[in-house]
Coordinates of C-alpha atoms in Angstrom, one line a residue:
M1 CA 34.8 43.4 -11.8
R2 CA 31.8 42.0 -13.9
L3 CA 34.5 39.0 -14.8
I4 CA 35.1 38.2 -11.1
L5 CA 31.4 38.5 -10.4
G6 CA 30.4 36.0 -13.1
A7 CA 33.3 33.8 -12.2
A8 CA 32.1 33.8 -8.5
L9 CA 28.4 33.0 -9.7
L10 CA 29.4 30.3 -11.9
A11 CA 31.3 28.7 -9.3
A12 CA 28.7 28.9 -6.8
G13 CA 26.2 27.3 -9.5
L14 CA 28.7 24.5 -10.1
S15 CA 28.9 23.9 -6.3
L16 CA 25.0 23.5 -6.1
A17 CA 25.0 21.2 -9.1
S18 CA 27.8 18.8 -7.5
H19 CA 26.0 18.8 -4.2
A20 CA 22.8 17.6 -6.1
A21 CA 24.8 15.3 -8.1
A22 CA 26.4 13.9 -5.0
Q23 CA 22.9 13.1 -3.3
G24 CA 22.4 11.2 -6.3
V25 CA 18.7 10.3 -7.5
V26 CA 18.8 6.3 -7.3
D27 CA 15.4 5.8 -8.9
E28 CA 12.3 7.9 -9.7
Y29 CA 8.6 6.9 -10.7
C30 CA 5.1 8.4 -10.8
A31 CA 2.2 7.1 -9.5
E32 CA -1.8 7.7 -9.1
I33 CA -2.8 7.5 -5.5
S34 CA -6.1 6.0 -5.6
A35 CA -8.6 4.6 -2.9
N36 CA -7.1 1.3 -3.6
D37 CA -3.8 2.4 -2.2
K38 CA -5.5 3.8 0.9
V39 CA -6.4 0.2 2.2
A40 CA -3.8 -2.1 3.6
S41 CA -3.7 -5.8 2.4
D42 CA -5.6 -6.9 5.7
G43 CA -8.5 -4.4 4.9
F44 CA -7.4 -1.8 7.3
E45 CA -7.6 2.0 6.1
L46 CA -4.0 3.7 5.9
T47 CA -4.0 7.1 7.3
D48 CA -0.6 8.3 6.7
A49 CA 1.4 9.1 3.5
G50 CA 4.1 6.6 4.0
S51 CA 1.9 3.8 4.7
I52 CA -0.1 5.0 1.4
L53 CA 3.0 5.1 -0.8
R54 CA 4.2 1.8 0.4
Q55 CA 0.7 0.1 -0.5
D56 CA 0.8 1.8 -3.7
R57 CA 4.2 -0.1 -4.5
A58 CA 3.0 -3.2 -2.8
N59 CA 0.0 -3.0 -5.2
Y60 CA 2.4 -2.6 -8.3
H61 CA 5.1 -5.1 -7.6
K62 CA 3.2 -7.9 -5.4
F63 CA -0.6 -7.7 -6.4
Q64 CA -0.2 -6.5 -10.0
D65 CA -3.1 -4.3 -9.3
S66 CA -1.7 -1.0 -10.1
D67 CA -3.7 2.2 -11.3
R68 CA -3.6 2.6 -15.0
T69 CA -1.0 5.5 -15.0
D70 CA 1.1 3.9 -12.4
Q71 CA 5.0 3.7 -13.6
G72 CA 7.2 1.1 -12.5
D73 CA 10.5 1.3 -10.4
R74 CA 13.6 -0.8 -9.7
T75 CA 13.9 0.1 -6.0
F76 CA 10.7 -1.3 -4.1
G77 CA 10.1 -4.9 -5.7
S78 CA 10.5 -6.7 -2.4
A79 CA 8.6 -6.4 0.9
N80 CA 11.6 -5.2 2.9
A81 CA 12.3 -2.4 0.6
R82 CA 8.8 -1.4 0.7
A83 CA 9.0 -1.3 4.4
R84 CA 11.7 1.2 4.4
I85 CA 9.3 3.8 2.2
P86 CA 7.8 5.4 5.7
A87 CA 11.1 6.1 7.1
L88 CA 12.7 7.3 3.8
L89 CA 9.8 9.6 3.4
D90 CA 10.2 11.0 6.9
N91 CA 13.9 11.6 6.2
G92 CA 13.2 13.9 3.2
Q93 CA 11.6 17.4 3.0
T94 CA 8.5 16.7 0.9
E95 CA 5.9 19.5 1.3
Q96 CA 3.3 19.0 4.0
S97 CA 0.6 20.3 1.5
T98 CA 1.9 17.2 -0.8
L99 CA 1.6 14.8 2.1
R100 CA -2.2 15.9 3.0
Q101 CA -3.0 15.6 -0.6
I102 CA -1.8 11.8 -0.7
V103 CA -3.8 11.3 2.6
G104 CA -7.0 13.4 1.5
G105 CA -7.1 13.1 -2.1
N106 CA -6.1 11.2 -5.2
P107 CA -3.2 13.0 -6.5
Y108 CA -0.6 12.1 -9.2
V109 CA 2.4 12.2 -7.6
C110 CA 6.2 11.6 -8.8
V111 CA 8.7 10.2 -6.4
E112 CA 12.5 10.6 -6.4
V113 CA 14.4 8.0 -4.6
Y114 CA 17.5 9.0 -2.9
P115 CA 19.9 6.7 -0.9
S116 CA 18.6 7.9 2.6
Y117 CA 15.4 9.7 1.7
L118 CA 12.3 10.3 -0.9
Y119 CA 11.2 13.4 -2.3
V120 CA 7.7 13.4 -3.2
Y121 CA 5.8 16.1 -5.3
V122 CA 2.4 16.4 -7.4
N123 CA 2.7 16.4 -11.1

């Protein structure tokens, strides 16, 4: 009986692992969200997490004006790719508390990029 239970638990674990692998993290990076990331290139204040994350990547790639601890990524080098960030964030399941911290504070966040969504967490 223990052998059967052990095999069932192992199979369930492998199934979950293969599902995670099927989703496939395609890129990941960590970055400090600073006041500089909360102002658009045209000077307007950004008030949602997706736009703030997008500006963070524009500051990194386009303006070479990143925060000291910002890491690079291979995904958001172009304006078209960065334009997808808010929708990718909306498609994911980032915790609301994380989104509030991005808007209201200066957290150090890590971003996992999947083909159809982002997952962001405070590190």
